[in-house]
């Protein structure tokens, strides 16, 4: 049969009908099923092995704390089981759990830094602290030579202690470019170095420094705290870089379930005191 415009039109129409029939035969669910926010009905949460009261206890020491409540609340709203990975021995190790795909969230008093933000996603902050210093009184008096300590802090060139793998190990190089940075495995060893004068200053958030004074009032004899009011330490939830949907959900949870609450140092200290008396 010779090809005419009419036969071509008819053939084209038949092809269209076939395509429509095939689309109708394809289940709508196969076309539009949204991907689940997390897989296997589990929310994998990285949290440090050590304790940081009142945020989280040490591994195996219970499930109370600000961060524990956050983790379980998010999992409950997702309708999945929270599974905790407490193998991280530093804060940076929590971040590595996200980048390696071993965890969906990192919840554990995790500071936001630009360096970490290059490899993971962050929620909006749920706590905002100030950066602070713990100073050995004798060493600080020697360095200040009669000047107000606040005036010599920015040009400080002495020994500055930080926790290895913490945000303050990252901040130190830019905040105190002339200081000799001393890295320690944990906060207790940093405090011991302040107590015996092995370092001049210790660098951490003002909450941890104030908490130390609550736990051990005798520290005021050998050390003093200095709050850097122009430097903040924002605490947020770390999220796998491969899961922007989960990141959006976590922000939504912080907005709706927690009323956009952002805790400050005084509120956290009050909670810590209350927990210490329990």
PDB file of C-alpha atoms in Angstrom:
ATOM      1  CA  UNK A   1       0.000   0.000   0.000  1.00  0.00           C
ATOM      2  CA  UNK A   2       1.460   3.335  -0.956  1.00  0.00           C
ATOM      3  CA  UNK A   3       2.391   5.626   1.902  1.00  0.00           C
ATOM      4  CA  UNK A   4       0.188   8.679   2.092  1.00  0.00           C
ATOM      5  CA  UNK A   5      -0.243  11.391   4.678  1.00  0.00           C
ATOM      6  CA  UNK A   6      -3.375   9.583   5.832  1.00  0.00           C
ATOM      7  CA  UNK A   7      -1.619   6.218   6.373  1.00  0.00           C
ATOM      8  CA  UNK A   8       1.299   7.908   8.164  1.00  0.00           C
ATOM      9  CA  UNK A   9      -1.119   9.710  10.449  1.00  0.00           C
ATOM     10  CA  UNK A  10      -2.920   6.455  11.181  1.00  0.00           C
ATOM     11  CA  UNK A  11       0.362   4.703  11.961  1.00  0.00           C
ATOM     12  CA  UNK A  12       1.422   7.519  14.219  1.00  0.00           C
ATOM     13  CA  UNK A  13      -1.876   7.443  16.042  1.00  0.00           C
ATOM     14  CA  UNK A  14      -1.524   3.712  16.574  1.00  0.00           C
ATOM     15  CA  UNK A  15       1.907   4.216  18.097  1.00  0.00           C
ATOM     16  CA  UNK A  16       0.499   6.814  20.429  1.00  0.00           C
ATOM     17  CA  UNK A  17      -2.268   4.453  21.523  1.00  0.00           C
ATOM     18  CA  UNK A  18       0.278   1.711  22.199  1.00  0.00           C
ATOM     19  CA  UNK A  19       2.433   4.063  24.308  1.00  0.00           C
ATOM     20  CA  UNK A  20      -0.604   5.164  26.296  1.00  0.00           C
ATOM     21  CA  UNK A  21      -1.620   1.549  26.858  1.00  0.00           C
ATOM     22  CA  UNK A  22       1.869   0.687  28.103  1.00  0.00           C
ATOM     23  CA  UNK A  23       1.858   3.655  30.502  1.00  0.00           C
ATOM     24  CA  UNK A  24      -1.542   2.615  31.826  1.00  0.00           C
ATOM     25  CA  UNK A  25      -0.250  -0.906  32.385  1.00  0.00           C
ATOM     26  CA  UNK A  26       2.671   0.398  34.485  1.00  0.00           C
ATOM     27  CA  UNK A  27       1.675   0.641  38.159  1.00  0.00           C
ATOM     28  CA  UNK A  28       1.589   4.231  39.401  1.00  0.00           C
ATOM     29  CA  UNK A  29       3.524   3.149  42.475  1.00  0.00           C
ATOM     30  CA  UNK A  30       6.513   2.152  40.363  1.00  0.00           C
ATOM     31  CA  UNK A  31       6.615   5.634  38.830  1.00  0.00           C
ATOM     32  CA  UNK A  32       6.086   7.826  41.881  1.00  0.00           C
ATOM     33  CA  UNK A  33       7.233   5.903  44.960  1.00  0.00           C
ATOM     34  CA  UNK A  34       9.335   8.300  47.100  1.00  0.00           C
ATOM     35  CA  UNK A  35      12.648   7.014  48.351  1.00  0.00           C
ATOM     36  CA  UNK A  36      12.679   6.285  52.099  1.00  0.00           C
ATOM     37  CA  UNK A  37      14.588   8.805  54.238  1.00  0.00           C
ATOM     38  CA  UNK A  38      16.512   5.952  55.891  1.00  0.00           C
ATOM     39  CA  UNK A  39      16.921   2.332  54.875  1.00  0.00           C
ATOM     40  CA  UNK A  40      16.133  -0.905  56.737  1.00  0.00           C
ATOM     41  CA  UNK A  41      13.865   0.949  59.198  1.00  0.00           C
ATOM     42  CA  UNK A  42      16.929   1.960  61.216  1.00  0.00           C
ATOM     43  CA  UNK A  43      18.475   5.349  61.960  1.00  0.00           C
ATOM     44  CA  UNK A  44      22.223   4.897  62.420  1.00  0.00           C
ATOM     45  CA  UNK A  45      23.490   7.468  64.926  1.00  0.00           C
ATOM     46  CA  UNK A  46      27.172   8.113  65.657  1.00  0.00           C
ATOM     47  CA  UNK A  47      27.889   9.342  69.185  1.00  0.00           C
ATOM     48  CA  UNK A  48      31.215   9.455  71.064  1.00  0.00           C
ATOM     49  CA  UNK A  49      32.233   6.656  73.388  1.00  0.00           C
ATOM     50  CA  UNK A  50      33.032   9.125  76.191  1.00  0.00           C
ATOM     51  CA  UNK A  51      30.579  11.187  78.265  1.00  0.00           C
ATOM     52  CA  UNK A  52      29.696  14.855  77.979  1.00  0.00           C
ATOM     53  CA  UNK A  53      27.011  15.537  80.565  1.00  0.00           C
ATOM     54  CA  UNK A  54      24.285  16.709  80.221  1.00  0.00           C
ATOM     55  CA  UNK A  55      24.457  16.001  76.470  1.00  0.00           C
ATOM     56  CA  UNK A  56      25.206  12.271  76.523  1.00  0.00           C
ATOM     57  CA  UNK A  57      26.564   9.654  78.967  1.00  0.00           C
ATOM     58  CA  UNK A  58      29.515   7.365  78.413  1.00  0.00           C
ATOM     59  CA  UNK A  59      28.921   4.289  76.302  1.00  0.00           C
ATOM     60  CA  UNK A  60      26.970   1.745  78.345  1.00  0.00           C
ATOM     61  CA  UNK A  61      26.076   4.240  81.098  1.00  0.00           C
ATOM     62  CA  UNK A  62      22.428   4.872  80.286  1.00  0.00           C
ATOM     63  CA  UNK A  63      20.411   6.860  77.780  1.00  0.00           C
ATOM     64  CA  UNK A  64      19.784  10.219  79.456  1.00  0.00           C
ATOM     65  CA  UNK A  65      20.883  13.544  78.029  1.00  0.00           C
ATOM     66  CA  UNK A  66      20.056  16.344  75.621  1.00  0.00           C
ATOM     67  CA  UNK A  67      21.548  14.517  72.652  1.00  0.00           C
ATOM     68  CA  UNK A  68      20.026  11.169  73.597  1.00  0.00           C
ATOM     69  CA  UNK A  69      16.594  12.823  73.711  1.00  0.00           C
ATOM     70  CA  UNK A  70      17.209  14.411  70.305  1.00  0.00           C
ATOM     71  CA  UNK A  71      18.292  11.139  68.717  1.00  0.00           C
ATOM     72  CA  UNK A  72      15.351   9.154  70.044  1.00  0.00           C
ATOM     73  CA  UNK A  73      12.898  11.931  69.181  1.00  0.00           C
ATOM     74  CA  UNK A  74      14.016  12.112  65.551  1.00  0.00           C
ATOM     75  CA  UNK A  75      13.904   8.318  65.200  1.00  0.00           C
ATOM     76  CA  UNK A  76      10.412   8.196  66.730  1.00  0.00           C
ATOM     77  CA  UNK A  77       9.078  10.805  64.295  1.00  0.00           C
ATOM     78  CA  UNK A  78      10.565   8.843  61.398  1.00  0.00           C
ATOM     79  CA  UNK A  79       8.993   5.670  62.760  1.00  0.00           C
ATOM     80  CA  UNK A  80      12.315   3.813  62.802  1.00  0.00           C
ATOM     81  CA  UNK A  81      14.629   2.279  65.369  1.00  0.00           C
ATOM     82  CA  UNK A  82      17.622   4.331  66.608  1.00  0.00           C
ATOM     83  CA  UNK A  83      20.843   2.337  66.427  1.00  0.00           C
ATOM     84  CA  UNK A  84      23.790   3.933  68.236  1.00  0.00           C
ATOM     85  CA  UNK A  85      27.406   3.592  67.174  1.00  0.00           C
ATOM     86  CA  UNK A  86      29.505   4.584  70.201  1.00  0.00           C
ATOM     87  CA  UNK A  87      32.916   3.688  68.750  1.00  0.00           C
ATOM     88  CA  UNK A  88      34.094   7.260  67.991  1.00  0.00           C
ATOM     89  CA  UNK A  89      36.871   8.357  70.339  1.00  0.00           C
ATOM     90  CA  UNK A  90      36.978  11.964  69.055  1.00  0.00           C
ATOM     91  CA  UNK A  91      34.434  14.428  67.694  1.00  0.00           C
ATOM     92  CA  UNK A  92      36.116  14.284  64.286  1.00  0.00           C
ATOM     93  CA  UNK A  93      35.723  10.499  64.334  1.00  0.00           C
ATOM     94  CA  UNK A  94      31.952  11.031  64.452  1.00  0.00           C
ATOM     95  CA  UNK A  95      32.199  13.107  61.292  1.00  0.00           C
ATOM     96  CA  UNK A  96      34.203  10.333  59.619  1.00  0.00           C
ATOM     97  CA  UNK A  97      31.332   7.921  60.354  1.00  0.00           C
ATOM     98  CA  UNK A  98      29.125  10.130  58.174  1.00  0.00           C
ATOM     99  CA  UNK A  99      31.565  10.516  55.297  1.00  0.00           C
ATOM    100  CA  UNK A 100      32.287   6.776  55.216  1.00  0.00           C
ATOM    101  CA  UNK A 101      28.575   5.931  55.052  1.00  0.00           C
ATOM    102  CA  UNK A 102      28.607   4.135  58.411  1.00  0.00           C
ATOM    103  CA  UNK A 103      26.129   6.547  60.031  1.00  0.00           C
ATOM    104  CA  UNK A 104      23.125   8.632  59.026  1.00  0.00           C
ATOM    105  CA  UNK A 105      23.462  11.207  61.822  1.00  0.00           C
ATOM    106  CA  UNK A 106      26.172  12.373  64.220  1.00  0.00           C
ATOM    107  CA  UNK A 107      24.638  13.650  67.442  1.00  0.00           C
ATOM    108  CA  UNK A 108      27.073  14.409  70.234  1.00  0.00           C
ATOM    109  CA  UNK A 109      27.709  18.067  71.100  1.00  0.00           C
ATOM    110  CA  UNK A 110      29.120  18.468  67.606  1.00  0.00           C
ATOM    111  CA  UNK A 111      30.389  21.964  66.777  1.00  0.00           C
ATOM    112  CA  UNK A 112      29.841  23.430  63.336  1.00  0.00           C
ATOM    113  CA  UNK A 113      33.058  24.286  61.515  1.00  0.00           C
ATOM    114  CA  UNK A 114      33.709  25.311  57.935  1.00  0.00           C
ATOM    115  CA  UNK A 115      36.184  22.470  57.537  1.00  0.00           C
ATOM    116  CA  UNK A 116      33.615  19.848  58.570  1.00  0.00           C
ATOM    117  CA  UNK A 117      30.972  21.604  56.459  1.00  0.00           C
ATOM    118  CA  UNK A 118      32.998  20.771  53.344  1.00  0.00           C
ATOM    119  CA  UNK A 119      32.260  17.053  53.781  1.00  0.00           C
ATOM    120  CA  UNK A 120      28.974  16.731  55.728  1.00  0.00           C
ATOM    121  CA  UNK A 121      25.608  18.437  56.067  1.00  0.00           C
ATOM    122  CA  UNK A 122      24.585  20.255  59.250  1.00  0.00           C
ATOM    123  CA  UNK A 123      21.256  20.931  60.865  1.00  0.00           C
ATOM    124  CA  UNK A 124      20.511  24.361  62.224  1.00  0.00           C
ATOM    125  CA  UNK A 125      22.010  24.857  65.720  1.00  0.00           C
ATOM    126  CA  UNK A 126      20.152  23.556  68.765  1.00  0.00           C
ATOM    127  CA  UNK A 127      22.651  25.063  71.223  1.00  0.00           C
ATOM    128  CA  UNK A 128      24.799  28.182  71.059  1.00  0.00           C
ATOM    129  CA  UNK A 129      27.750  28.595  73.402  1.00  0.00           C
ATOM    130  CA  UNK A 130      30.601  31.060  73.628  1.00  0.00           C
ATOM    131  CA  UNK A 131      34.194  30.050  73.196  1.00  0.00           C
ATOM    132  CA  UNK A 132      36.248  30.265  76.348  1.00  0.00           C
ATOM    133  CA  UNK A 133      39.641  29.891  77.940  1.00  0.00           C
ATOM    134  CA  UNK A 134      40.842  28.307  81.159  1.00  0.00           C
ATOM    135  CA  UNK A 135      43.985  30.070  82.332  1.00  0.00           C
ATOM    136  CA  UNK A 136      46.612  29.075  84.874  1.00  0.00           C
ATOM    137  CA  UNK A 137      46.601  32.079  87.228  1.00  0.00           C
ATOM    138  CA  UNK A 138      50.362  32.193  87.872  1.00  0.00           C
ATOM    139  CA  UNK A 139      51.282  31.806  84.210  1.00  0.00           C
ATOM    140  CA  UNK A 140      48.701  34.375  83.114  1.00  0.00           C
ATOM    141  CA  UNK A 141      49.995  36.940  85.622  1.00  0.00           C
ATOM    142  CA  UNK A 142      53.532  36.395  84.338  1.00  0.00           C
ATOM    143  CA  UNK A 143      52.460  36.863  80.722  1.00  0.00           C
ATOM    144  CA  UNK A 144      50.213  39.874  81.388  1.00  0.00           C
ATOM    145  CA  UNK A 145      52.841  41.761  83.434  1.00  0.00           C
ATOM    146  CA  UNK A 146      50.253  43.979  85.024  1.00  0.00           C
ATOM    147  CA  UNK A 147      48.079  44.532  81.965  1.00  0.00           C
ATOM    148  CA  UNK A 148      44.438  43.340  81.916  1.00  0.00           C
ATOM    149  CA  UNK A 149      44.498  39.733  80.665  1.00  0.00           C
ATOM    150  CA  UNK A 150      41.849  40.507  78.062  1.00  0.00           C
ATOM    151  CA  UNK A 151      44.274  42.857  76.305  1.00  0.00           C
ATOM    152  CA  UNK A 152      46.984  40.247  75.826  1.00  0.00           C
ATOM    153  CA  UNK A 153      44.732  37.322  74.845  1.00  0.00           C
ATOM    154  CA  UNK A 154      44.515  38.066  71.110  1.00  0.00           C
ATOM    155  CA  UNK A 155      48.286  38.271  70.715  1.00  0.00           C
ATOM    156  CA  UNK A 156      48.864  35.318  73.010  1.00  0.00           C
ATOM    157  CA  UNK A 157      52.046  33.436  72.114  1.00  0.00           C
ATOM    158  CA  UNK A 158      52.326  30.960  74.974  1.00  0.00           C
ATOM    159  CA  UNK A 159      51.234  27.311  75.293  1.00  0.00           C
ATOM    160  CA  UNK A 160      47.582  26.697  74.395  1.00  0.00           C
ATOM    161  CA  UNK A 161      45.986  23.334  75.153  1.00  0.00           C
ATOM    162  CA  UNK A 162      43.232  21.800  72.985  1.00  0.00           C
ATOM    163  CA  UNK A 163      41.585  18.399  72.658  1.00  0.00           C
ATOM    164  CA  UNK A 164      42.808  16.488  69.626  1.00  0.00           C
ATOM    165  CA  UNK A 165      40.024  15.921  67.099  1.00  0.00           C
ATOM    166  CA  UNK A 166      37.842  18.717  68.494  1.00  0.00           C
ATOM    167  CA  UNK A 167      36.571  21.878  66.808  1.00  0.00           C
ATOM    168  CA  UNK A 168      38.890  23.916  69.017  1.00  0.00           C
ATOM    169  CA  UNK A 169      41.906  22.146  67.562  1.00  0.00           C
ATOM    170  CA  UNK A 170      40.681  23.628  64.265  1.00  0.00           C
ATOM    171  CA  UNK A 171      39.793  27.074  65.629  1.00  0.00           C
ATOM    172  CA  UNK A 172      43.110  27.508  67.459  1.00  0.00           C
ATOM    173  CA  UNK A 173      45.296  28.243  64.441  1.00  0.00           C
ATOM    174  CA  UNK A 174      43.158  31.186  63.309  1.00  0.00           C
ATOM    175  CA  UNK A 175      42.036  32.546  66.689  1.00  0.00           C
ATOM    176  CA  UNK A 176      45.507  32.341  68.250  1.00  0.00           C
ATOM    177  CA  UNK A 177      47.961  32.364  65.329  1.00  0.00           C
ATOM    178  CA  UNK A 178      50.995  33.087  67.540  1.00  0.00           C
ATOM    179  CA  UNK A 179      50.285  30.433  70.185  1.00  0.00           C
ATOM    180  CA  UNK A 180      52.113  27.149  70.604  1.00  0.00           C
ATOM    181  CA  UNK A 181      49.291  24.619  70.138  1.00  0.00           C
ATOM    182  CA  UNK A 182      49.481  21.607  72.466  1.00  0.00           C
ATOM    183  CA  UNK A 183      47.126  18.756  71.618  1.00  0.00           C
ATOM    184  CA  UNK A 184      45.824  16.353  74.272  1.00  0.00           C
ATOM    185  CA  UNK A 185      43.827  13.132  74.075  1.00  0.00           C
ATOM    186  CA  UNK A 186      41.056  14.346  76.402  1.00  0.00           C
ATOM    187  CA  UNK A 187      39.738  17.207  78.517  1.00  0.00           C
ATOM    188  CA  UNK A 188      40.956  15.727  81.811  1.00  0.00           C
ATOM    189  CA  UNK A 189      44.557  15.756  80.619  1.00  0.00           C
ATOM    190  CA  UNK A 190      44.151  19.355  79.428  1.00  0.00           C
ATOM    191  CA  UNK A 191      42.855  20.369  82.872  1.00  0.00           C
ATOM    192  CA  UNK A 192      45.735  18.541  84.580  1.00  0.00           C
ATOM    193  CA  UNK A 193      48.199  20.499  82.407  1.00  0.00           C
ATOM    194  CA  UNK A 194      46.536  23.767  83.499  1.00  0.00           C
ATOM    195  CA  UNK A 195      46.579  22.703  87.130  1.00  0.00           C
ATOM    196  CA  UNK A 196      50.315  21.943  87.154  1.00  0.00           C
ATOM    197  CA  UNK A 197      51.266  24.896  84.951  1.00  0.00           C
ATOM    198  CA  UNK A 198      52.482  22.829  81.992  1.00  0.00           C
ATOM    199  CA  UNK A 199      50.370  25.037  79.698  1.00  0.00           C
ATOM    200  CA  UNK A 200      49.187  28.616  80.059  1.00  0.00           C
ATOM    201  CA  UNK A 201      45.686  28.452  78.565  1.00  0.00           C
ATOM    202  CA  UNK A 202      43.160  25.793  77.616  1.00  0.00           C
ATOM    203  CA  UNK A 203      40.718  26.467  74.782  1.00  0.00           C
ATOM    204  CA  UNK A 204      37.174  25.094  74.811  1.00  0.00           C
ATOM    205  CA  UNK A 205      33.557  26.273  75.022  1.00  0.00           C
ATOM    206  CA  UNK A 206      32.519  28.323  78.037  1.00  0.00           C
ATOM    207  CA  UNK A 207      30.003  25.683  79.157  1.00  0.00           C
ATOM    208  CA  UNK A 208      32.670  23.021  79.711  1.00  0.00           C
ATOM    209  CA  UNK A 209      34.853  25.512  81.569  1.00  0.00           C
ATOM    210  CA  UNK A 210      32.001  26.648  83.815  1.00  0.00           C
ATOM    211  CA  UNK A 211      30.983  23.033  84.376  1.00  0.00           C
ATOM    212  CA  UNK A 212      34.524  22.307  85.547  1.00  0.00           C
ATOM    213  CA  UNK A 213      34.221  25.044  88.184  1.00  0.00           C
ATOM    214  CA  UNK A 214      30.899  23.557  89.342  1.00  0.00           C
ATOM    215  CA  UNK A 215      32.445  20.093  89.700  1.00  0.00           C
ATOM    216  CA  UNK A 216      35.681  21.263  91.334  1.00  0.00           C
ATOM    217  CA  UNK A 217      35.479  24.675  93.081  1.00  0.00           C
ATOM    218  CA  UNK A 218      39.136  24.284  94.124  1.00  0.00           C
ATOM    219  CA  UNK A 219      40.077  25.003  90.503  1.00  0.00           C
ATOM    220  CA  UNK A 220      39.380  28.695  91.149  1.00  0.00           C
ATOM    221  CA  UNK A 221      42.535  28.783  93.293  1.00  0.00           C
ATOM    222  CA  UNK A 222      44.848  27.787  90.429  1.00  0.00           C
ATOM    223  CA  UNK A 223      42.839  28.830  87.371  1.00  0.00           C
ATOM    224  CA  UNK A 224      40.401  31.419  86.071  1.00  0.00           C
ATOM    225  CA  UNK A 225      37.956  31.353  83.195  1.00  0.00           C
ATOM    226  CA  UNK A 226      37.775  33.871  80.361  1.00  0.00           C
ATOM    227  CA  UNK A 227      34.771  34.022  78.041  1.00  0.00           C
ATOM    228  CA  UNK A 228      35.368  35.175  74.470  1.00  0.00           C
ATOM    229  CA  UNK A 229      32.070  37.004  74.005  1.00  0.00           C
ATOM    230  CA  UNK A 230      32.737  37.699  70.325  1.00  0.00           C
ATOM    231  CA  UNK A 231      33.368  34.030  69.488  1.00  0.00           C
ATOM    232  CA  UNK A 232      30.504  31.536  69.369  1.00  0.00           C
ATOM    233  CA  UNK A 233      30.450  27.749  69.278  1.00  0.00           C
ATOM    234  CA  UNK A 234      27.280  26.521  67.569  1.00  0.00           C
ATOM    235  CA  UNK A 235      26.207  22.944  68.303  1.00  0.00           C
ATOM    236  CA  UNK A 236      24.277  21.070  65.618  1.00  0.00           C
ATOM    237  CA  UNK A 237      23.470  17.632  64.230  1.00  0.00           C
ATOM    238  CA  UNK A 238      25.771  16.237  61.549  1.00  0.00           C
ATOM    239  CA  UNK A 239      24.048  14.526  58.628  1.00  0.00           C
ATOM    240  CA  UNK A 240      25.288  12.210  55.888  1.00  0.00           C
ATOM    241  CA  UNK A 241      26.204  14.246  52.783  1.00  0.00           C
ATOM    242  CA  UNK A 242      24.267  11.716  50.686  1.00  0.00           C
ATOM    243  CA  UNK A 243      20.944  12.362  52.395  1.00  0.00           C
ATOM    244  CA  UNK A 244      19.631  15.939  51.927  1.00  0.00           C
ATOM    245  CA  UNK A 245      16.071  14.701  52.563  1.00  0.00           C
ATOM    246  CA  UNK A 246      17.105  13.585  56.058  1.00  0.00           C
ATOM    247  CA  UNK A 247      18.822  16.945  56.616  1.00  0.00           C
ATOM    248  CA  UNK A 248      15.597  18.770  55.731  1.00  0.00           C
ATOM    249  CA  UNK A 249      13.602  16.484  58.034  1.00  0.00           C
ATOM    250  CA  UNK A 250      15.967  17.108  60.969  1.00  0.00           C
ATOM    251  CA  UNK A 251      15.563  20.880  60.527  1.00  0.00           C
ATOM    252  CA  UNK A 252      11.807  20.401  60.380  1.00  0.00           C
ATOM    253  CA  UNK A 253      11.961  18.374  63.601  1.00  0.00           C
ATOM    254  CA  UNK A 254      13.961  21.104  65.347  1.00  0.00           C
ATOM    255  CA  UNK A 255      11.441  23.701  64.172  1.00  0.00           C
ATOM    256  CA  UNK A 256       8.191  21.885  64.905  1.00  0.00           C
ATOM    257  CA  UNK A 257       8.886  19.369  67.670  1.00  0.00           C
ATOM    258  CA  UNK A 258      11.299  21.577  69.615  1.00  0.00           C
ATOM    259  CA  UNK A 259       9.860  24.970  68.799  1.00  0.00           C
ATOM    260  CA  UNK A 260      13.111  26.340  67.312  1.00  0.00           C
ATOM    261  CA  UNK A 261      14.638  26.235  70.803  1.00  0.00           C
ATOM    262  CA  UNK A 262      18.345  27.110  70.925  1.00  0.00           C
ATOM    263  CA  UNK A 263      19.899  26.324  74.289  1.00  0.00           C
ATOM    264  CA  UNK A 264      22.466  28.678  75.824  1.00  0.00           C
ATOM    265  CA  UNK A 265      25.199  28.110  78.399  1.00  0.00           C
ATOM    266  CA  UNK A 266      23.114  29.171  81.418  1.00  0.00           C
ATOM    267  CA  UNK A 267      20.263  26.823  80.479  1.00  0.00           C
ATOM    268  CA  UNK A 268      22.634  23.898  79.967  1.00  0.00           C
ATOM    269  CA  UNK A 269      24.476  24.603  83.241  1.00  0.00           C
ATOM    270  CA  UNK A 270      21.115  24.672  85.055  1.00  0.00           C
ATOM    271  CA  UNK A 271      20.232  21.287  83.566  1.00  0.00           C
ATOM    272  CA  UNK A 272      23.652  19.958  84.529  1.00  0.00           C
ATOM    273  CA  UNK A 273      23.254  21.133  88.145  1.00  0.00           C
ATOM    274  CA  UNK A 274      19.821  19.533  88.318  1.00  0.00           C
ATOM    275  CA  UNK A 275      21.187  16.249  86.994  1.00  0.00           C
ATOM    276  CA  UNK A 276      24.082  16.336  89.458  1.00  0.00           C
ATOM    277  CA  UNK A 277      21.663  16.563  92.381  1.00  0.00           C
ATOM    278  CA  UNK A 278      19.493  13.684  91.152  1.00  0.00           C
TER     279      UNK A 278
END
